[in-house]
CSV table of C-alpha atoms in Angstrom, one decimal:
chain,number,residue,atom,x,y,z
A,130,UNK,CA,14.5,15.3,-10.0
A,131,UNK,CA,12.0,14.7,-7.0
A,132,UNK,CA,13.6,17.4,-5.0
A,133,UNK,CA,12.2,19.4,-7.9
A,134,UNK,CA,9.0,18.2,-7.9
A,135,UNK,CA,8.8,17.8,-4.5
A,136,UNK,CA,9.3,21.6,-3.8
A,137,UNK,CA,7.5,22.6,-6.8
A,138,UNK,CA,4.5,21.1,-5.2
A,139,UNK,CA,4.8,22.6,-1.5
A,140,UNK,CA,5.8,26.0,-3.0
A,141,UNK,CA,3.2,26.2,-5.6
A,142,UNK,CA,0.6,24.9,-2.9
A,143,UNK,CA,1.3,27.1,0.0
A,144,UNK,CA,1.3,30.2,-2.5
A,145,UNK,CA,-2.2,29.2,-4.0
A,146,UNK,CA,-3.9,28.8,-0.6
A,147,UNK,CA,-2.5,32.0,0.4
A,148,UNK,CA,-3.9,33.8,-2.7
A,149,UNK,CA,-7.3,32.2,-2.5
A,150,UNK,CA,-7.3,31.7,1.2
A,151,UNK,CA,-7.5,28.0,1.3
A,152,UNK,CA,-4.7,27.7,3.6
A,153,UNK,CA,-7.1,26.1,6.7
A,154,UNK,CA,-8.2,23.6,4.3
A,155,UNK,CA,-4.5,22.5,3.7
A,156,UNK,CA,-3.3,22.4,7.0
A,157,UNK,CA,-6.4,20.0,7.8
A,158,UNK,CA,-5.8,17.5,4.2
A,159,UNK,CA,-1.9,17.5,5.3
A,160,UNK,CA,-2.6,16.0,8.4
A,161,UNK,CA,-5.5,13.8,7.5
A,162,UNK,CA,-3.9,12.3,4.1
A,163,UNK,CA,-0.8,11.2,5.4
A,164,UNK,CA,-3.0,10.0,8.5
A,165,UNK,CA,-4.6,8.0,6.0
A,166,UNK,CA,-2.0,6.8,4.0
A,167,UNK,CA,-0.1,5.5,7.1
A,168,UNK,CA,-3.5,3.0,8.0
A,169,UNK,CA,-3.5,2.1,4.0
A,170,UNK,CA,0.3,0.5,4.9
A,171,UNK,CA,-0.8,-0.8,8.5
A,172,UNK,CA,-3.8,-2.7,6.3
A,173,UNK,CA,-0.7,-3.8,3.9
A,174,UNK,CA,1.2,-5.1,6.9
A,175,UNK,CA,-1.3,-8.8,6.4
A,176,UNK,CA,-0.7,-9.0,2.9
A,177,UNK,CA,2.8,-7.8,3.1
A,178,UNK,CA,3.6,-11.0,5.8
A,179,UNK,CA,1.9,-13.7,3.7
A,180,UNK,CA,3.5,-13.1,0.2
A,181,UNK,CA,7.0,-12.8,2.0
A,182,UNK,CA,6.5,-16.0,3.9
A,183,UNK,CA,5.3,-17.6,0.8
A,184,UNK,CA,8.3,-15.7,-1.2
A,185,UNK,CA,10.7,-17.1,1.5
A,186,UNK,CA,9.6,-20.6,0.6
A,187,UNK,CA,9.6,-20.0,-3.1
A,188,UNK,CA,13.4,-19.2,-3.1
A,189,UNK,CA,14.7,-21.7,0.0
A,190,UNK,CA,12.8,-24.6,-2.5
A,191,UNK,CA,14.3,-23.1,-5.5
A,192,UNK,CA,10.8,-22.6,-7.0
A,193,UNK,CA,11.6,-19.0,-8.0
A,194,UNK,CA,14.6,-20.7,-10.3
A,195,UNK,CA,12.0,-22.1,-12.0
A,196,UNK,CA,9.9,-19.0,-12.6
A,197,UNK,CA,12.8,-17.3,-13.5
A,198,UNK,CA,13.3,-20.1,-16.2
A,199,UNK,CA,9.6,-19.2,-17.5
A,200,UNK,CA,10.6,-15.7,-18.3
A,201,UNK,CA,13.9,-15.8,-19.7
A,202,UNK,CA,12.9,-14.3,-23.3
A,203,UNK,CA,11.2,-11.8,-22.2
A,204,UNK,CA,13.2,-10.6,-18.8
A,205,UNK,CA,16.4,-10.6,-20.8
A,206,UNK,CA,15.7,-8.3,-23.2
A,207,UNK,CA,13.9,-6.1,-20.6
A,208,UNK,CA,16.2,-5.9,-18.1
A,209,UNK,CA,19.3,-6.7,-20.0
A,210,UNK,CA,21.9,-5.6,-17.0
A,211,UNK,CA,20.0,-8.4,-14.6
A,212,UNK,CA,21.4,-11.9,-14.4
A,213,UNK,CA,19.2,-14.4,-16.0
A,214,UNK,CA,19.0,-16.4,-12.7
A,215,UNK,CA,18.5,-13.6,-10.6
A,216,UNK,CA,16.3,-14.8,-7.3
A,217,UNK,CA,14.5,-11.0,-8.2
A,218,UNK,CA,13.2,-12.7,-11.7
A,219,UNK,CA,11.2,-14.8,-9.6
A,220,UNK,CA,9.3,-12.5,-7.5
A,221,UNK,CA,8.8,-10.0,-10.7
A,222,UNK,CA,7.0,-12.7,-12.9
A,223,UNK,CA,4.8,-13.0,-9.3
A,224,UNK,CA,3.8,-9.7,-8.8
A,225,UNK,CA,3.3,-8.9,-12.8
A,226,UNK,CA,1.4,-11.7,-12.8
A,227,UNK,CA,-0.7,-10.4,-9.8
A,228,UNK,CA,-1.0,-7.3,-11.5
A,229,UNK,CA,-2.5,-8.7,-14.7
A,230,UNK,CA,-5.3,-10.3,-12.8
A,231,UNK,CA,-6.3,-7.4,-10.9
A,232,UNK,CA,-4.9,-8.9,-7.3
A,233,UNK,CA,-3.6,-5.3,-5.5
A,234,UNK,CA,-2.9,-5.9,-2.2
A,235,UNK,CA,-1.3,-9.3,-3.8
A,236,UNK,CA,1.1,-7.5,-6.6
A,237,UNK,CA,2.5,-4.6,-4.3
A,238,UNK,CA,3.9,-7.0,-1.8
A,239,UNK,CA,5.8,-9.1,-4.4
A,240,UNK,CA,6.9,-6.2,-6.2
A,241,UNK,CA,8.1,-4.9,-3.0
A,242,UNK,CA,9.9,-8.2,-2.6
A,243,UNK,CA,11.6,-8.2,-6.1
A,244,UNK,CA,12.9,-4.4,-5.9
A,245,UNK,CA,15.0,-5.3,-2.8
A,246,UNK,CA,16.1,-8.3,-4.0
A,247,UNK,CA,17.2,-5.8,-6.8
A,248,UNK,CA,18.6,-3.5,-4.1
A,249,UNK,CA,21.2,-6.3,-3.6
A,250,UNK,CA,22.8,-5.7,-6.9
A,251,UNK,CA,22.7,-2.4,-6.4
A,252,UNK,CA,26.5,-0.5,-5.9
A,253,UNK,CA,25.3,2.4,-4.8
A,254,UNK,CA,22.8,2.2,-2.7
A,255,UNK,CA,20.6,5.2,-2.6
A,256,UNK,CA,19.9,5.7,-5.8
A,257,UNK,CA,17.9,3.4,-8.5
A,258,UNK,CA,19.6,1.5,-11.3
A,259,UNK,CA,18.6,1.4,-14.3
A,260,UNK,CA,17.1,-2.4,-13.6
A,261,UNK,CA,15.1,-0.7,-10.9
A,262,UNK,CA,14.0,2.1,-13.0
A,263,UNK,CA,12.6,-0.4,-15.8
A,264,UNK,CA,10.8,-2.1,-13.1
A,265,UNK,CA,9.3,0.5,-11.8
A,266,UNK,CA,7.8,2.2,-15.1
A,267,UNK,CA,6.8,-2.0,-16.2
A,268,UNK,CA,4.8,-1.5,-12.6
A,269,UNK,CA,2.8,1.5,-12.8
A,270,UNK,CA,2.3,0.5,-16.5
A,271,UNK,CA,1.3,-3.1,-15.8
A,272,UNK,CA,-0.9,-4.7,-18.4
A,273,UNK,CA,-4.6,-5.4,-16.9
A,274,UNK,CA,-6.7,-8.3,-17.6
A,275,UNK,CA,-9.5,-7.9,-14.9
A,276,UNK,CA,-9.4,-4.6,-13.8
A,277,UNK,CA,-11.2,-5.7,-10.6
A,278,UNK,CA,-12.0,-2.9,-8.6
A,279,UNK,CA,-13.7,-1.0,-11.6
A,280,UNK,CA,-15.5,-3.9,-12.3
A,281,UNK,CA,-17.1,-4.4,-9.0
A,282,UNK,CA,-17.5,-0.7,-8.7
A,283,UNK,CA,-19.6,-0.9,-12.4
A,284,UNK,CA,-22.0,-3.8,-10.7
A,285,UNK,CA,-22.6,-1.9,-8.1
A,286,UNK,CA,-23.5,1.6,-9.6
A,287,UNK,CA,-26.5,-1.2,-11.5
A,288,UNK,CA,-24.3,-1.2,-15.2
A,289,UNK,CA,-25.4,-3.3,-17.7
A,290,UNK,CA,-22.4,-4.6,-19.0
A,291,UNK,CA,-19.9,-4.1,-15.8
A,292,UNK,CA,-17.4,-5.9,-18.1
A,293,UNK,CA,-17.8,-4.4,-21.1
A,294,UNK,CA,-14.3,-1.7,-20.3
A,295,UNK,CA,-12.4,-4.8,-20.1
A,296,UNK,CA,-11.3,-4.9,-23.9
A,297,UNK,CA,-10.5,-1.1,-23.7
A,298,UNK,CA,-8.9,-1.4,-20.4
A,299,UNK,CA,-6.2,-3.7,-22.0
A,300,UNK,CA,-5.5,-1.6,-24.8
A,301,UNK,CA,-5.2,1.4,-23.4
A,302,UNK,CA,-2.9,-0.5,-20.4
A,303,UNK,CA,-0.8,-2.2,-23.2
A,304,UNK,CA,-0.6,1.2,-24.5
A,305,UNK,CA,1.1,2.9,-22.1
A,306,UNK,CA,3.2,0.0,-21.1
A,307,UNK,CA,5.0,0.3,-24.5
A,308,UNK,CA,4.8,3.8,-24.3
A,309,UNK,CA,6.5,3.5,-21.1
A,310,UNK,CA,9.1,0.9,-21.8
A,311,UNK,CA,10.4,3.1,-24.8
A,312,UNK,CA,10.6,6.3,-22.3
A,313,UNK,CA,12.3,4.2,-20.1
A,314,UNK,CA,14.9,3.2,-22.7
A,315,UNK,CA,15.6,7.2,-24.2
A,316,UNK,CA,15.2,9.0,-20.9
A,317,UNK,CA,18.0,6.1,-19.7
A,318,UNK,CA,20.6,7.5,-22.3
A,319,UNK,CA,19.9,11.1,-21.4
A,320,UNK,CA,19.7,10.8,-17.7
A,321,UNK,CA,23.3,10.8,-16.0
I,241,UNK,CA,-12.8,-15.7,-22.2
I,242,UNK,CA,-14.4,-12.7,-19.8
I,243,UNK,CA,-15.6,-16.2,-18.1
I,244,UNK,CA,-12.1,-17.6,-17.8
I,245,UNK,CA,-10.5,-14.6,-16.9
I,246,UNK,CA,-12.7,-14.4,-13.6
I,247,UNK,CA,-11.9,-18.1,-13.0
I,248,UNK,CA,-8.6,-17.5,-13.3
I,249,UNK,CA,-8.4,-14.4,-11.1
I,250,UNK,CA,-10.3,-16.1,-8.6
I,251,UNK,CA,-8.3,-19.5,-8.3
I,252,UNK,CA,-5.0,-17.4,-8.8
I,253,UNK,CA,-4.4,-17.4,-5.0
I,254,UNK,CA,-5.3,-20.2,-3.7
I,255,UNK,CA,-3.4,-22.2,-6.1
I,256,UNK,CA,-0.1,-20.2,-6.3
I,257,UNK,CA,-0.1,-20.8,-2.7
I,258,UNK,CA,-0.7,-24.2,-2.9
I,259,UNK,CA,2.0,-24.8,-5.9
I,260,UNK,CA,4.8,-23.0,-3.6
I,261,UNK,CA,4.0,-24.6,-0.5
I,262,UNK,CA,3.5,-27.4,-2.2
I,263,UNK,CA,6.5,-27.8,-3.7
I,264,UNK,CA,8.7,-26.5,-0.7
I,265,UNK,CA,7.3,-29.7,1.3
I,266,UNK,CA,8.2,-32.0,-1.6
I,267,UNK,CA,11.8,-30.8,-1.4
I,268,UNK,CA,11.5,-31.7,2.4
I,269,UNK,CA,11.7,-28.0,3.7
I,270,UNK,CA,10.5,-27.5,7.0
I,271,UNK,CA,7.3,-24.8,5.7
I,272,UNK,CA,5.7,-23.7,8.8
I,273,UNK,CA,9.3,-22.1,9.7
I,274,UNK,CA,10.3,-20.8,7.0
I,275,UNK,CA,7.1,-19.4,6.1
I,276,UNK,CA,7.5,-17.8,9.4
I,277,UNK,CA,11.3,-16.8,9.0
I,278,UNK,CA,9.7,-14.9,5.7
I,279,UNK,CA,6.1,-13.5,6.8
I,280,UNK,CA,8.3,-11.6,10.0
I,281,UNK,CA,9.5,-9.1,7.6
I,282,UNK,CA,6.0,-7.7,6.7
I,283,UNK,CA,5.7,-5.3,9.4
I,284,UNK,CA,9.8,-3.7,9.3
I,285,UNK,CA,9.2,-3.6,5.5
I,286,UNK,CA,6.0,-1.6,5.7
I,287,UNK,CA,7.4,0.4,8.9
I,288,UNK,CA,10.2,1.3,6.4
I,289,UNK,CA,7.9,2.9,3.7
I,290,UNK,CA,6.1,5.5,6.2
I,291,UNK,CA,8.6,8.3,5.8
I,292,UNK,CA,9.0,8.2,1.8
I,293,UNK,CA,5.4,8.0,1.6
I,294,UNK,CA,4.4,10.7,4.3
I,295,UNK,CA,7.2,12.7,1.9
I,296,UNK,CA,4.7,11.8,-1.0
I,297,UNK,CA,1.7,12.4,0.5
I,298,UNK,CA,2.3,15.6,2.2
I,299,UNK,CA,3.3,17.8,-0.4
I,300,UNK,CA,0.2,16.1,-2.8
I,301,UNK,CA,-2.4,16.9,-0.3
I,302,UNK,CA,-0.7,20.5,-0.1
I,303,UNK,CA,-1.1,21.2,-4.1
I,304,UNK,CA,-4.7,19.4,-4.3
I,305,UNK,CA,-6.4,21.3,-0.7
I,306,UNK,CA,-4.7,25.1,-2.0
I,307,UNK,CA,-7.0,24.8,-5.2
I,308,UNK,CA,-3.7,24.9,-7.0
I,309,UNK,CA,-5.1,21.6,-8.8
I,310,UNK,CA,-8.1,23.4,-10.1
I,311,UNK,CA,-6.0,26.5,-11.3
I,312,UNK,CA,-4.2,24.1,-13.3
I,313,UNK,CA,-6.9,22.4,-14.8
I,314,UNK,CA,-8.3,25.8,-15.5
I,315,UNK,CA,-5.0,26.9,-17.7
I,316,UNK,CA,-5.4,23.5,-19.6
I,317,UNK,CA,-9.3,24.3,-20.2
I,318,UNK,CA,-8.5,26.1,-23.7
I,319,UNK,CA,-6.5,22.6,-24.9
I,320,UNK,CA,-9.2,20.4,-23.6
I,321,UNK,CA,-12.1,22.2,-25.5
I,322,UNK,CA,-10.3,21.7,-28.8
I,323,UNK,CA,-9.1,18.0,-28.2
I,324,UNK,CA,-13.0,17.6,-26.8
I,325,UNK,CA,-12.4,15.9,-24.0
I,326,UNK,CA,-14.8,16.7,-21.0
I,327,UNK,CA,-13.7,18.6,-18.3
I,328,UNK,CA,-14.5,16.0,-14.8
I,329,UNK,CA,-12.0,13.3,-17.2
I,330,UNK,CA,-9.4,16.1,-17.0
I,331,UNK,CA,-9.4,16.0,-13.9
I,332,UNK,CA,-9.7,12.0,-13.1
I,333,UNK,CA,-6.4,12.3,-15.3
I,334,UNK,CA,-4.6,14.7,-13.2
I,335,UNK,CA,-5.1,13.6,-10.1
I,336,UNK,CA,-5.1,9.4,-10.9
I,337,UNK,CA,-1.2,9.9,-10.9
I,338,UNK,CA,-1.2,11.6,-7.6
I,339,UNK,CA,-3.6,9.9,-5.8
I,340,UNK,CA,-5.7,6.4,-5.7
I,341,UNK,CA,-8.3,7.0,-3.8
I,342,UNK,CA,-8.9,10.7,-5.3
I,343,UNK,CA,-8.9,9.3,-8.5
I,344,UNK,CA,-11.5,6.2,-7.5
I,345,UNK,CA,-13.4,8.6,-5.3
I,346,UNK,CA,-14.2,11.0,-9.1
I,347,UNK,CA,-15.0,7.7,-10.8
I,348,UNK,CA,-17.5,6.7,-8.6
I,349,UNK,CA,-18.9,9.9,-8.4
I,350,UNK,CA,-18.8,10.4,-12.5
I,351,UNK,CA,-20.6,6.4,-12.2
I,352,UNK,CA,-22.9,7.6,-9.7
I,353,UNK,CA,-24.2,10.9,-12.0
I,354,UNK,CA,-23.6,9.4,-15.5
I,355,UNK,CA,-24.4,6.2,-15.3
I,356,UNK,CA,-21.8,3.2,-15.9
I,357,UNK,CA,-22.8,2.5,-19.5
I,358,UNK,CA,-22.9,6.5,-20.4
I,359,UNK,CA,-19.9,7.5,-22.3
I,360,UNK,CA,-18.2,9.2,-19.6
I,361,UNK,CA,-18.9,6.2,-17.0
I,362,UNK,CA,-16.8,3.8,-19.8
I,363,UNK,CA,-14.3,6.3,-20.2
I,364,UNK,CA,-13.6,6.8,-16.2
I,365,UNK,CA,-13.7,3.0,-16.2
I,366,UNK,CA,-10.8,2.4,-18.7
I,367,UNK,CA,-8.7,5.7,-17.3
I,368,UNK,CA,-9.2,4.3,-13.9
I,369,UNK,CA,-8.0,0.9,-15.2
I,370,UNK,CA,-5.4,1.3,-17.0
I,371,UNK,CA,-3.4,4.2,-15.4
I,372,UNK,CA,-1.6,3.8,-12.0
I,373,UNK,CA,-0.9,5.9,-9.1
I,374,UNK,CA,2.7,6.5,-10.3
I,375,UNK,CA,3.6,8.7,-7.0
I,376,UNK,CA,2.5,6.4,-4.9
I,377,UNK,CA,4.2,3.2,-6.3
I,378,UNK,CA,7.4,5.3,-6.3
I,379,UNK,CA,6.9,5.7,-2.6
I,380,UNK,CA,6.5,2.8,-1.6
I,381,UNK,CA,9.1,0.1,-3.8
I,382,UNK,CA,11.5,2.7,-3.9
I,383,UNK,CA,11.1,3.6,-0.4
I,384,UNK,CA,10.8,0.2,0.5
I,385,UNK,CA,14.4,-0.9,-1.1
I,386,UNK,CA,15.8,2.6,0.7
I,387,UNK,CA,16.3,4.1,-2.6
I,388,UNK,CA,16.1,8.1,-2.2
I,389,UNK,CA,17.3,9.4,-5.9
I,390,UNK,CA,14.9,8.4,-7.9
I,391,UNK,CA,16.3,9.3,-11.2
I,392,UNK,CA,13.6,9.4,-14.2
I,393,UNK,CA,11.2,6.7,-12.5
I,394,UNK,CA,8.9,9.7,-12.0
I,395,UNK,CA,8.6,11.5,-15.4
I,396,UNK,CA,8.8,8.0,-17.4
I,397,UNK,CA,5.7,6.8,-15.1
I,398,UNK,CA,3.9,10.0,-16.1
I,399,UNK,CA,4.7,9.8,-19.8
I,400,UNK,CA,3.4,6.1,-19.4
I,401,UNK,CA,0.3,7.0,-17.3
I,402,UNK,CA,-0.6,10.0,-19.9
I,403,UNK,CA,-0.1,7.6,-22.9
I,404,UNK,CA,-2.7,5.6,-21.6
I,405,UNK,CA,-5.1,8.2,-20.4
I,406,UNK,CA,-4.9,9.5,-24.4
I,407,UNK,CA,-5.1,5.8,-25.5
I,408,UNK,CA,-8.3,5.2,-23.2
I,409,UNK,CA,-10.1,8.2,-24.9
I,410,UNK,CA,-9.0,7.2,-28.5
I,411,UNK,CA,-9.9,3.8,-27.5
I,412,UNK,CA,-13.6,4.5,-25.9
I,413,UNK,CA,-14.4,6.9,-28.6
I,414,UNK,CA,-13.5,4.3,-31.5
I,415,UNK,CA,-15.6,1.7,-29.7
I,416,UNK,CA,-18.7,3.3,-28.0
């Protein structure tokens, strides 16, 4: 699938700025985007340290046993192949709860965290399970609380009521969570 | 409840740290060390994420700088006019999957020339909040776990972030 999307992007792209002779704009965005996106992951590298060292002590105390505990209704149903005891369960409650409160740079560390302690489980290791894929889709889906950085941005563009998308914010976000989880489950069955 | 929401996304960090640490020193761990043993796998793990997301990246910023974005968004014009829903959303919808700081950089500029409490600053606000950057997550937790076959992560992420896009404009629409 991302071969296909992959190419269709390049190929599509390279065509276009041929035709409308944008093609010294691309060269220029290729090279500055993914200079750009490699100082967004340096930045992560901070964040990325803390929550494992913090993660590390969760599970060497057993702590994470006791989040997984927490979440047992809901992760079993959800990611029925998983064990319920799983050291992952730990670090997913984490980093969906990070992502509920708005807390970026917190949540994409921990979710980091819980997809390789997924990759453990994983027979072949290349290619996502279905756990994984569940995971993934809950992620990008996450329910919001506090959508933070659209709240701050609202104060400072002088809003009246910075808050006042928060209520719409969670439906639409709870929305496309069950939207998502449902794909998830059909696009499972069809996908080899 | 907005109130306790902010307390609690405030005092979220301080005190899960607290709790964790907290309890790892009850059980008699030795913290500052294993904290350590954990926190020296930030910087392999993120080195590890580079190449999937310079793969992601690259061919994004190919399709976006071409105009090859815009030509799309022109063939969905017709659709848009009847569903009603203004073109700059369109394209805050488009490229919020591909690309987070694209998609923030059009909100704040939409902010910026409708105002935050116009209809189309509330409507940015919820899209931008409730959607993700679906190409980039798959980047980096797949990349970071080494997983290169991504299987239907990618269009099940999109069906997701389009479901709330659609719900953020039913949503704004019924309320505002």
């Amino acid at each position: 699938m991302i071969n296909h999307i992959w190419f269709g992007l390049i190929i599509i792209g390279v065509i276009t700025g041929i035709i409308t002779g944008n093609l010294g704009q691309v060269s220029q965005a290729v090279l500055q985007t993914t200079e750009q996106g490699v100082m967004m992951l340096i930045k992560l590298i901070g964040p990325m340290s803390l929550w494992l060292g913090i993660m590390k002590l969760a599970e060497e105390s057993n702590f994470v046993d006791l989040l997984a505990k927490i979440i047992k209704p809901v992760t079993r149903r959800l990611f029925p192949k998983l064990p319920t005891n799983h050291p992952a369960l730990g670090a997913i409650m984490l980093n969906i709860s990070a992502n509920m409160l708005g807390l970026g740079n917190s949540a994409t560390p921990l979710g980091i965290k819980a997809m390789q302690r997924l990759q453990e489980l994983n027979p072949e290791s290349d290619t996502a399970t279905d756990t994984m894929c569940t995971f993934l889709v809950v992620n990008t889906s996450s329910v919001t609380l506090i959508p933070a950085t659209i709240i701050s941005l609202r104060t400072a563009a002088g809003s009246n009521a910075p808050l006042e998308i928060v209520g719409t914010t969670i439906f639409a976000t709870t929305c496309s969570t069950i939207v998502g989880i449902i794909a998830d489950r059909i696009l499972r069955r069809v996908w080899s | 409840m907005i109130n306790f929401l902010k307390y609690l996304s405030e005092w979220a960090i301080p005190i899960t740290i607290l709790v964790i640490v907290g309890y790892a020193y009850y059980k008699g761990l030795k913290i500052y060390e294993v904290f350590t043993e954990g926190a020296v796998e930030g910087f392999s793990t993120v080195i590890k994420i580079i190449p999937y997301l310079v793969a992601m990246l690259m061919a994004i910023s190919i399709f976006r700088a071409s105009g090859a974005l815009e030509i799309l968004l022109d063939l969905l014009q017709p659709l848009l006019n009847f569903l009603g829903v203004p073109r700059e959303i369109v394209t805050l919808g488009v490229v919020r999957p591909l690309s987070g700081t694209g998609s923030l950089g059009i909100v704040t500029e939409l902010i910026q020339q409708y105002g935050p409490d116009s209809f189309i600053g509330r409507l940015a606000s919820t899209i931008q909040g409730s959607t993700e950057t679906t190409f980039y997550v798959v980047a980096v937790y797949f990349g970071a776990a080494g997983i290169k076959n991504t299987r239907y992560a990618i269009i099940a992420g999109l069906i997701a972030d389009l479901a709330g896009f659609l719900a953020a404009i039913y949503i704004t629409k019924l309320i505002f």
